[in-house]
């Protein structure tokens, strides 16, 4: 599949959303918790507590909605600051009770609007990046569809980041990139290639740890397999001493631009 | 010597231009002698503007300045010691036009990257200082920008020093793809470690500060200052207008707007910046004032 095919697959309307993953993996055990305790409840982000086999976990997902009505309700998966603040509240709660955090990301980006700016979209994302880096409990993030820039990263400062085979993760939308670069938003396909946004590209750059193969129909086989490796991974992370976990998390991001001596010249 | 960006402003239109013989008889006026204030439209003598910290003496409009000028007016004479000056970006993703853009940016700005980092003293208080430069690819954050800022924070953490960052940025650098996005997490991690050690971090937001820089280290200061009327936001105003299909309110996303909404501690005039930073540094120094 070419990069633009992946962009289209990642955005396809019939693609499972975060709620599908939560239902299929955690079933009835999921209890949704609402609100950021500061301003409101952002429906673009779903969060709560669930059981993974016998282990309590905190689950947070960016939800696009599965039909038009739901999509409007959920602002097409573009969160406001209160969404990111709700996510952080639930993560802090997870830290307190030493529950692993599992995030599902599917967003074209954080919302661009008057209210979002008034209530500090940039500040909300920045705070998540900072706090997640030292959150004293394991974090696993799975990009299931679109990983749109800062709005996706705000839930992806994790110990491991995985991607569905046909998910994408990018600093800017291919349309945005094309219109800046060539003043022509129809050159989306070219821009998609240049930006290196496919799971294969990102795996080779060390941005993600695992690619989840997608069966033809995203069916129960996928979810059962996923449930198994999520449980395995977070149990292992839970056994690590906290300082080791946090050092690894810091270095996971620290490496981008540091070890790549091939493209850095430094006389240090 | 710090006036390279001043040439970028609109030159005054001479009404006599292109009017045949008349034009030839007009006195010779060097182009760079005057600049037009974009806010009040008055003509200002370039030398007056330089003497007034690049602030319009008529309306108080703060012109953009390059990083070297900023350092010069902020720190004690000869106290700035630059770090990691030799780090340079390369075209990691083989992105179209990026190699050429880097080259022209280097030439026009005279800098290797969009941020200059080092140590300095401000009225005798030692600090780590990072100053972004809008003349280098609009202050966009690539891997080297992120690396330099991260190293500056790590140095400060190790040596128990405060950090001051002057921000100006169009956001993450698209030409480095996801690796620029990763710099937001990387720098935030370094800020957090510095903060957890009980050390002071002050950000000064200057015009414009947007995108991935706003959504990372710009908004992570213990104290967040801003220059008057600076544009500060996550999304740029044009993107928002396109998204919501309506005009934005007046003064939306200005420093004063953020002050009112509670996201900036204080709006500080350029002429008061050094004094303010000095006061804040002294209030946080172990030795006291």
PDB file of C-alpha atoms in Angstrom, chain A residues 18-242:
ATOM      1  CA  UNK A  18     -11.468   3.574  20.361  1.00  0.00           C
ATOM      2  CA  UNK A  19     -14.828   2.519  21.805  1.00  0.00           C
ATOM      3  CA  UNK A  20     -14.757  -0.634  19.656  1.00  0.00           C
ATOM      4  CA  UNK A  21     -11.320  -1.484  21.006  1.00  0.00           C
ATOM      5  CA  UNK A  22     -12.404  -0.797  24.572  1.00  0.00           C
ATOM      6  CA  UNK A  23     -15.551  -2.932  24.225  1.00  0.00           C
ATOM      7  CA  UNK A  24     -13.795  -5.810  22.508  1.00  0.00           C
ATOM      8  CA  UNK A  25     -10.755  -5.887  24.779  1.00  0.00           C
ATOM      9  CA  UNK A  26     -12.195  -4.963  28.178  1.00  0.00           C
ATOM     10  CA  UNK A  27     -15.842  -5.921  27.739  1.00  0.00           C
ATOM     11  CA  UNK A  28     -18.211  -5.192  30.616  1.00  0.00           C
ATOM     12  CA  UNK A  29     -15.421  -4.385  33.016  1.00  0.00           C
ATOM     13  CA  UNK A  30     -14.996  -0.850  31.646  1.00  0.00           C
ATOM     14  CA  UNK A  31     -16.424   1.920  33.799  1.00  0.00           C
ATOM     15  CA  UNK A  32     -16.384   5.309  32.108  1.00  0.00           C
ATOM     16  CA  UNK A  33     -15.330   8.330  34.167  1.00  0.00           C
ATOM     17  CA  UNK A  34     -16.164  11.833  32.999  1.00  0.00           C
ATOM     18  CA  UNK A  35     -14.880  15.373  33.255  1.00  0.00           C
ATOM     19  CA  UNK A  36     -11.687  17.304  33.897  1.00  0.00           C
ATOM     20  CA  UNK A  37     -12.890  18.781  37.237  1.00  0.00           C
ATOM     21  CA  UNK A  38     -12.065  22.223  35.870  1.00  0.00           C
ATOM     22  CA  UNK A  39     -14.309  23.093  32.966  1.00  0.00           C
ATOM     23  CA  UNK A  40     -16.299  20.228  31.518  1.00  0.00           C
ATOM     24  CA  UNK A  41     -16.431  16.820  29.919  1.00  0.00           C
ATOM     25  CA  UNK A  42     -15.005  16.480  26.436  1.00  0.00           C
ATOM     26  CA  UNK A  43     -16.733  13.697  24.543  1.00  0.00           C
ATOM     27  CA  UNK A  44     -13.865  13.484  22.038  1.00  0.00           C
ATOM     28  CA  UNK A  45     -11.950  11.655  24.752  1.00  0.00           C
ATOM     29  CA  UNK A  46     -13.301   8.583  26.504  1.00  0.00           C
ATOM     30  CA  UNK A  47     -11.674   7.373  29.692  1.00  0.00           C
ATOM     31  CA  UNK A  48     -12.201   5.082  32.623  1.00  0.00           C
ATOM     32  CA  UNK A  49     -11.094   2.034  34.551  1.00  0.00           C
ATOM     33  CA  UNK A  50     -11.285  -1.548  33.341  1.00  0.00           C
ATOM     34  CA  UNK A  51      -9.954  -4.989  34.007  1.00  0.00           C
ATOM     35  CA  UNK A  52      -7.418  -6.631  31.766  1.00  0.00           C
ATOM     36  CA  UNK A  53      -7.642 -10.291  32.716  1.00  0.00           C
ATOM     37  CA  UNK A  54      -7.314  -9.737  36.473  1.00  0.00           C
ATOM     38  CA  UNK A  55      -5.377  -6.516  36.373  1.00  0.00           C
ATOM     39  CA  UNK A  56      -7.058  -3.133  36.913  1.00  0.00           C
ATOM     40  CA  UNK A  57      -6.005  -0.643  34.223  1.00  0.00           C
ATOM     41  CA  UNK A  58      -6.842   2.926  33.232  1.00  0.00           C
ATOM     42  CA  UNK A  59      -8.034   3.201  29.639  1.00  0.00           C
ATOM     43  CA  UNK A  60      -8.141   6.448  27.639  1.00  0.00           C
ATOM     44  CA  UNK A  61      -9.143   6.750  24.005  1.00  0.00           C
ATOM     45  CA  UNK A  62      -9.695   9.523  21.504  1.00  0.00           C
ATOM     46  CA  UNK A  63     -13.073   8.742  19.987  1.00  0.00           C
ATOM     47  CA  UNK A  64     -14.163   9.870  16.520  1.00  0.00           C
ATOM     48  CA  UNK A  65     -17.653   8.351  16.660  1.00  0.00           C
ATOM     49  CA  UNK A  66     -19.055   5.510  14.577  1.00  0.00           C
ATOM     50  CA  UNK A  67     -21.834   7.286  12.691  1.00  0.00           C
ATOM     51  CA  UNK A  68     -22.593  10.863  11.748  1.00  0.00           C
ATOM     52  CA  UNK A  69     -24.593  11.583  14.900  1.00  0.00           C
ATOM     53  CA  UNK A  70     -21.843  10.240  17.115  1.00  0.00           C
ATOM     54  CA  UNK A  71     -19.168  12.005  15.108  1.00  0.00           C
ATOM     55  CA  UNK A  72     -20.841  15.365  15.616  1.00  0.00           C
ATOM     56  CA  UNK A  73     -21.254  14.642  19.304  1.00  0.00           C
ATOM     57  CA  UNK A  74     -17.602  13.722  19.609  1.00  0.00           C
ATOM     58  CA  UNK A  75     -16.361  16.600  17.470  1.00  0.00           C
ATOM     59  CA  UNK A  76     -14.919  14.081  14.986  1.00  0.00           C
ATOM     60  CA  UNK A  77     -12.287  13.075  17.500  1.00  0.00           C
ATOM     61  CA  UNK A  78     -10.741  16.525  17.819  1.00  0.00           C
ATOM     62  CA  UNK A  79     -10.342  17.198  21.514  1.00  0.00           C
ATOM     63  CA  UNK A  80     -10.506  20.507  23.357  1.00  0.00           C
ATOM     64  CA  UNK A  81      -8.169  21.353  26.253  1.00  0.00           C
ATOM     65  CA  UNK A  82     -10.632  19.859  28.741  1.00  0.00           C
ATOM     66  CA  UNK A  83     -10.284  16.529  26.946  1.00  0.00           C
ATOM     67  CA  UNK A  84      -6.536  16.482  27.481  1.00  0.00           C
ATOM     68  CA  UNK A  85      -7.022  17.645  31.064  1.00  0.00           C
ATOM     69  CA  UNK A  86      -9.509  14.822  31.677  1.00  0.00           C
ATOM     70  CA  UNK A  87      -6.956  12.389  30.290  1.00  0.00           C
ATOM     71  CA  UNK A  88      -4.281  13.774  32.610  1.00  0.00           C
ATOM     72  CA  UNK A  89      -6.613  13.572  35.604  1.00  0.00           C
ATOM     73  CA  UNK A  90      -7.254   9.912  34.882  1.00  0.00           C
ATOM     74  CA  UNK A  91      -3.546   9.260  34.421  1.00  0.00           C
ATOM     75  CA  UNK A  92      -2.746  10.865  37.781  1.00  0.00           C
ATOM     76  CA  UNK A  93      -5.430   8.680  39.293  1.00  0.00           C
ATOM     77  CA  UNK A  94      -3.819   5.650  37.675  1.00  0.00           C
ATOM     78  CA  UNK A  95      -0.471   6.686  39.137  1.00  0.00           C
ATOM     79  CA  UNK A  96      -1.971   6.932  42.606  1.00  0.00           C
ATOM     80  CA  UNK A  97      -3.346   3.401  42.445  1.00  0.00           C
ATOM     81  CA  UNK A  98      -0.415   2.106  40.394  1.00  0.00           C
ATOM     82  CA  UNK A  99      -2.606   1.008  37.487  1.00  0.00           C
ATOM     83  CA  UNK A 100      -1.042   0.833  34.036  1.00  0.00           C
ATOM     84  CA  UNK A 101      -2.417   3.339  31.514  1.00  0.00           C
ATOM     85  CA  UNK A 102      -3.489   2.179  28.064  1.00  0.00           C
ATOM     86  CA  UNK A 103      -4.242   4.865  25.460  1.00  0.00           C
ATOM     87  CA  UNK A 104      -5.901   4.488  22.074  1.00  0.00           C
ATOM     88  CA  UNK A 105      -5.201   7.356  19.689  1.00  0.00           C
ATOM     89  CA  UNK A 106      -7.307   8.246  16.670  1.00  0.00           C
ATOM     90  CA  UNK A 107      -7.478  11.945  15.836  1.00  0.00           C
ATOM     91  CA  UNK A 108      -6.841  14.262  12.936  1.00  0.00           C
ATOM     92  CA  UNK A 109      -5.512  16.695  15.551  1.00  0.00           C
ATOM     93  CA  UNK A 110      -6.381  18.783  18.585  1.00  0.00           C
ATOM     94  CA  UNK A 111      -9.297  21.106  17.810  1.00  0.00           C
ATOM     95  CA  UNK A 112      -8.552  24.521  16.304  1.00  0.00           C
ATOM     96  CA  UNK A 113     -11.212  26.923  17.515  1.00  0.00           C
ATOM     97  CA  UNK A 114     -11.886  29.981  19.644  1.00  0.00           C
ATOM     98  CA  UNK A 115     -12.825  28.092  22.796  1.00  0.00           C
ATOM     99  CA  UNK A 116      -9.881  25.742  22.442  1.00  0.00           C
ATOM    100  CA  UNK A 117      -7.472  28.685  22.276  1.00  0.00           C
ATOM    101  CA  UNK A 118      -9.206  30.593  25.079  1.00  0.00           C
ATOM    102  CA  UNK A 119      -8.884  27.630  27.377  1.00  0.00           C
ATOM    103  CA  UNK A 120      -5.248  26.983  26.497  1.00  0.00           C
ATOM    104  CA  UNK A 121      -4.978  24.160  23.965  1.00  0.00           C
ATOM    105  CA  UNK A 122      -1.218  24.583  23.824  1.00  0.00           C
ATOM    106  CA  UNK A 123      -0.874  24.675  27.599  1.00  0.00           C
ATOM    107  CA  UNK A 124      -3.046  21.576  28.031  1.00  0.00           C
ATOM    108  CA  UNK A 125      -0.979  19.537  25.566  1.00  0.00           C
ATOM    109  CA  UNK A 126       2.307  20.837  26.996  1.00  0.00           C
ATOM    110  CA  UNK A 127       1.275  19.840  30.505  1.00  0.00           C
ATOM    111  CA  UNK A 128       0.427  16.306  29.368  1.00  0.00           C
ATOM    112  CA  UNK A 129       3.817  15.911  27.679  1.00  0.00           C
ATOM    113  CA  UNK A 130       5.600  17.035  30.827  1.00  0.00           C
ATOM    114  CA  UNK A 131       3.540  15.046  33.302  1.00  0.00           C
ATOM    115  CA  UNK A 132       3.409  11.850  31.266  1.00  0.00           C
ATOM    116  CA  UNK A 133       7.188  11.796  31.069  1.00  0.00           C
ATOM    117  CA  UNK A 134       7.394  11.178  34.831  1.00  0.00           C
ATOM    118  CA  UNK A 135       4.081   9.439  35.528  1.00  0.00           C
ATOM    119  CA  UNK A 136       5.004   6.661  37.943  1.00  0.00           C
ATOM    120  CA  UNK A 137       3.118   3.850  36.264  1.00  0.00           C
ATOM    121  CA  UNK A 138       3.506   2.104  32.898  1.00  0.00           C
ATOM    122  CA  UNK A 139       1.939   3.785  29.851  1.00  0.00           C
ATOM    123  CA  UNK A 140       1.207   2.012  26.570  1.00  0.00           C
ATOM    124  CA  UNK A 141      -0.192   3.908  23.586  1.00  0.00           C
ATOM    125  CA  UNK A 142      -1.707   2.315  20.493  1.00  0.00           C
ATOM    126  CA  UNK A 143      -2.323   4.405  17.387  1.00  0.00           C
ATOM    127  CA  UNK A 144      -5.373   2.795  15.813  1.00  0.00           C
ATOM    128  CA  UNK A 145      -6.168   5.236  12.990  1.00  0.00           C
ATOM    129  CA  UNK A 146      -4.982   8.811  12.593  1.00  0.00           C
ATOM    130  CA  UNK A 147      -2.187  10.154  14.767  1.00  0.00           C
ATOM    131  CA  UNK A 148      -2.514  13.864  14.133  1.00  0.00           C
ATOM    132  CA  UNK A 149       0.409  15.880  15.495  1.00  0.00           C
ATOM    133  CA  UNK A 150       0.389  17.407  19.002  1.00  0.00           C
ATOM    134  CA  UNK A 151      -3.171  16.270  19.606  1.00  0.00           C
ATOM    135  CA  UNK A 152      -2.001  12.657  19.258  1.00  0.00           C
ATOM    136  CA  UNK A 153       1.320  13.123  21.044  1.00  0.00           C
ATOM    137  CA  UNK A 154      -0.568  14.450  24.092  1.00  0.00           C
ATOM    138  CA  UNK A 155      -1.566  10.812  24.754  1.00  0.00           C
ATOM    139  CA  UNK A 156       1.568   9.209  23.341  1.00  0.00           C
ATOM    140  CA  UNK A 157       4.410  10.019  25.735  1.00  0.00           C
ATOM    141  CA  UNK A 158       4.486   6.336  26.633  1.00  0.00           C
ATOM    142  CA  UNK A 159       6.871   3.489  27.480  1.00  0.00           C
ATOM    143  CA  UNK A 160       5.894   1.839  24.225  1.00  0.00           C
ATOM    144  CA  UNK A 161       3.944   3.139  21.241  1.00  0.00           C
ATOM    145  CA  UNK A 162       2.348   0.679  18.837  1.00  0.00           C
ATOM    146  CA  UNK A 163       0.606   1.241  15.558  1.00  0.00           C
ATOM    147  CA  UNK A 164      -1.979  -0.646  13.601  1.00  0.00           C
ATOM    148  CA  UNK A 165      -0.468  -1.569  10.268  1.00  0.00           C
ATOM    149  CA  UNK A 166      -2.559   0.976   8.383  1.00  0.00           C
ATOM    150  CA  UNK A 167      -2.561   3.731  10.973  1.00  0.00           C
ATOM    151  CA  UNK A 168      -0.625   6.951  10.315  1.00  0.00           C
ATOM    152  CA  UNK A 169       1.289   9.297  12.629  1.00  0.00           C
ATOM    153  CA  UNK A 170       2.363  12.710  11.398  1.00  0.00           C
ATOM    154  CA  UNK A 171       3.512  16.171  12.456  1.00  0.00           C
ATOM    155  CA  UNK A 172       1.077  17.785   9.986  1.00  0.00           C
ATOM    156  CA  UNK A 173      -1.780  16.546   7.822  1.00  0.00           C
ATOM    157  CA  UNK A 174      -0.717  15.656   4.277  1.00  0.00           C
ATOM    158  CA  UNK A 175      -3.191  18.289   3.017  1.00  0.00           C
ATOM    159  CA  UNK A 176      -1.664  20.963   5.247  1.00  0.00           C
ATOM    160  CA  UNK A 177       1.817  19.994   4.162  1.00  0.00           C
ATOM    161  CA  UNK A 178       0.899  20.056   0.467  1.00  0.00           C
ATOM    162  CA  UNK A 179      -0.722  23.461   0.717  1.00  0.00           C
ATOM    163  CA  UNK A 180       2.306  24.942   2.490  1.00  0.00           C
ATOM    164  CA  UNK A 181       4.879  23.271   0.279  1.00  0.00           C
ATOM    165  CA  UNK A 182       3.289  23.441  -3.136  1.00  0.00           C
ATOM    166  CA  UNK A 183       0.406  25.856  -2.449  1.00  0.00           C
ATOM    167  CA  UNK A 184      -1.750  22.996  -3.710  1.00  0.00           C
ATOM    168  CA  UNK A 185      -3.712  20.860  -1.274  1.00  0.00           C
ATOM    169  CA  UNK A 186      -4.504  18.320  -3.998  1.00  0.00           C
ATOM    170  CA  UNK A 187      -0.902  17.053  -3.904  1.00  0.00           C
ATOM    171  CA  UNK A 188      -1.765  15.034  -0.824  1.00  0.00           C
ATOM    172  CA  UNK A 189      -0.304  11.816  -2.187  1.00  0.00           C
ATOM    173  CA  UNK A 190       3.157  13.339  -2.724  1.00  0.00           C
ATOM    174  CA  UNK A 191       3.076  14.984   0.691  1.00  0.00           C
ATOM    175  CA  UNK A 192       2.070  11.684   2.346  1.00  0.00           C
ATOM    176  CA  UNK A 193       5.178  10.067   0.901  1.00  0.00           C
ATOM    177  CA  UNK A 194       7.532  12.871   1.914  1.00  0.00           C
ATOM    178  CA  UNK A 195       6.354  13.016   5.507  1.00  0.00           C
ATOM    179  CA  UNK A 196       7.122   9.323   6.252  1.00  0.00           C
ATOM    180  CA  UNK A 197       3.953   8.617   8.184  1.00  0.00           C
ATOM    181  CA  UNK A 198       3.323   4.906   7.681  1.00  0.00           C
ATOM    182  CA  UNK A 199       3.807   2.322  10.414  1.00  0.00           C
ATOM    183  CA  UNK A 200       6.719   0.807   8.471  1.00  0.00           C
ATOM    184  CA  UNK A 201       8.500   4.150   8.147  1.00  0.00           C
ATOM    185  CA  UNK A 202       8.000   4.967  11.791  1.00  0.00           C
ATOM    186  CA  UNK A 203       9.116   1.537  12.933  1.00  0.00           C
ATOM    187  CA  UNK A 204      12.333   1.892  10.968  1.00  0.00           C
ATOM    188  CA  UNK A 205      12.965   5.301  12.575  1.00  0.00           C
ATOM    189  CA  UNK A 206      12.432   3.866  16.057  1.00  0.00           C
ATOM    190  CA  UNK A 207       9.354   5.998  16.710  1.00  0.00           C
ATOM    191  CA  UNK A 208       7.199   2.941  17.447  1.00  0.00           C
ATOM    192  CA  UNK A 209       7.977  -0.444  19.011  1.00  0.00           C
ATOM    193  CA  UNK A 210       5.453  -2.652  17.306  1.00  0.00           C
ATOM    194  CA  UNK A 211       3.283  -2.885  14.194  1.00  0.00           C
ATOM    195  CA  UNK A 212      -0.033  -4.672  14.696  1.00  0.00           C
ATOM    196  CA  UNK A 213      -0.886  -6.627  11.548  1.00  0.00           C
ATOM    197  CA  UNK A 214      -4.394  -5.991  10.321  1.00  0.00           C
ATOM    198  CA  UNK A 215      -6.474  -8.955   9.179  1.00  0.00           C
ATOM    199  CA  UNK A 216      -8.722  -8.281   6.139  1.00  0.00           C
ATOM    200  CA  UNK A 217     -11.679  -7.568   8.385  1.00  0.00           C
ATOM    201  CA  UNK A 218     -10.659  -6.119  11.684  1.00  0.00           C
ATOM    202  CA  UNK A 219     -12.307  -8.949  13.553  1.00  0.00           C
ATOM    203  CA  UNK A 220     -12.170 -10.622  16.940  1.00  0.00           C
ATOM    204  CA  UNK A 221      -8.898 -12.351  16.056  1.00  0.00           C
ATOM    205  CA  UNK A 222      -7.184  -8.973  16.094  1.00  0.00           C
ATOM    206  CA  UNK A 223      -8.686  -7.950  19.418  1.00  0.00           C
ATOM    207  CA  UNK A 224      -7.917 -11.272  21.131  1.00  0.00           C
ATOM    208  CA  UNK A 225      -4.325 -11.120  19.962  1.00  0.00           C
ATOM    209  CA  UNK A 226      -4.028  -7.492  20.953  1.00  0.00           C
ATOM    210  CA  UNK A 227      -5.474  -8.166  24.400  1.00  0.00           C
ATOM    211  CA  UNK A 228      -2.901 -10.870  24.928  1.00  0.00           C
ATOM    212  CA  UNK A 229       0.141  -8.767  24.013  1.00  0.00           C
ATOM    213  CA  UNK A 230      -1.138  -5.705  25.895  1.00  0.00           C
ATOM    214  CA  UNK A 231      -1.482  -7.792  29.060  1.00  0.00           C
ATOM    215  CA  UNK A 232       1.908  -9.349  28.582  1.00  0.00           C
ATOM    216  CA  UNK A 233       3.616  -6.005  27.966  1.00  0.00           C
ATOM    217  CA  UNK A 234       2.108  -4.014  30.801  1.00  0.00           C
ATOM    218  CA  UNK A 235       2.649  -6.845  33.333  1.00  0.00           C
ATOM    219  CA  UNK A 236       6.301  -6.859  32.407  1.00  0.00           C
ATOM    220  CA  UNK A 237       6.538  -3.069  32.733  1.00  0.00           C
ATOM    221  CA  UNK A 238       4.809  -3.213  36.116  1.00  0.00           C
ATOM    222  CA  UNK A 239       7.611  -5.400  37.436  1.00  0.00           C
ATOM    223  CA  UNK A 240      10.284  -2.847  36.512  1.00  0.00           C
ATOM    224  CA  UNK A 241      11.536  -0.529  39.266  1.00  0.00           C
ATOM    225  CA  UNK A 242       9.962   2.911  38.749  1.00  0.00           C
TER     226      UNK A 242
END
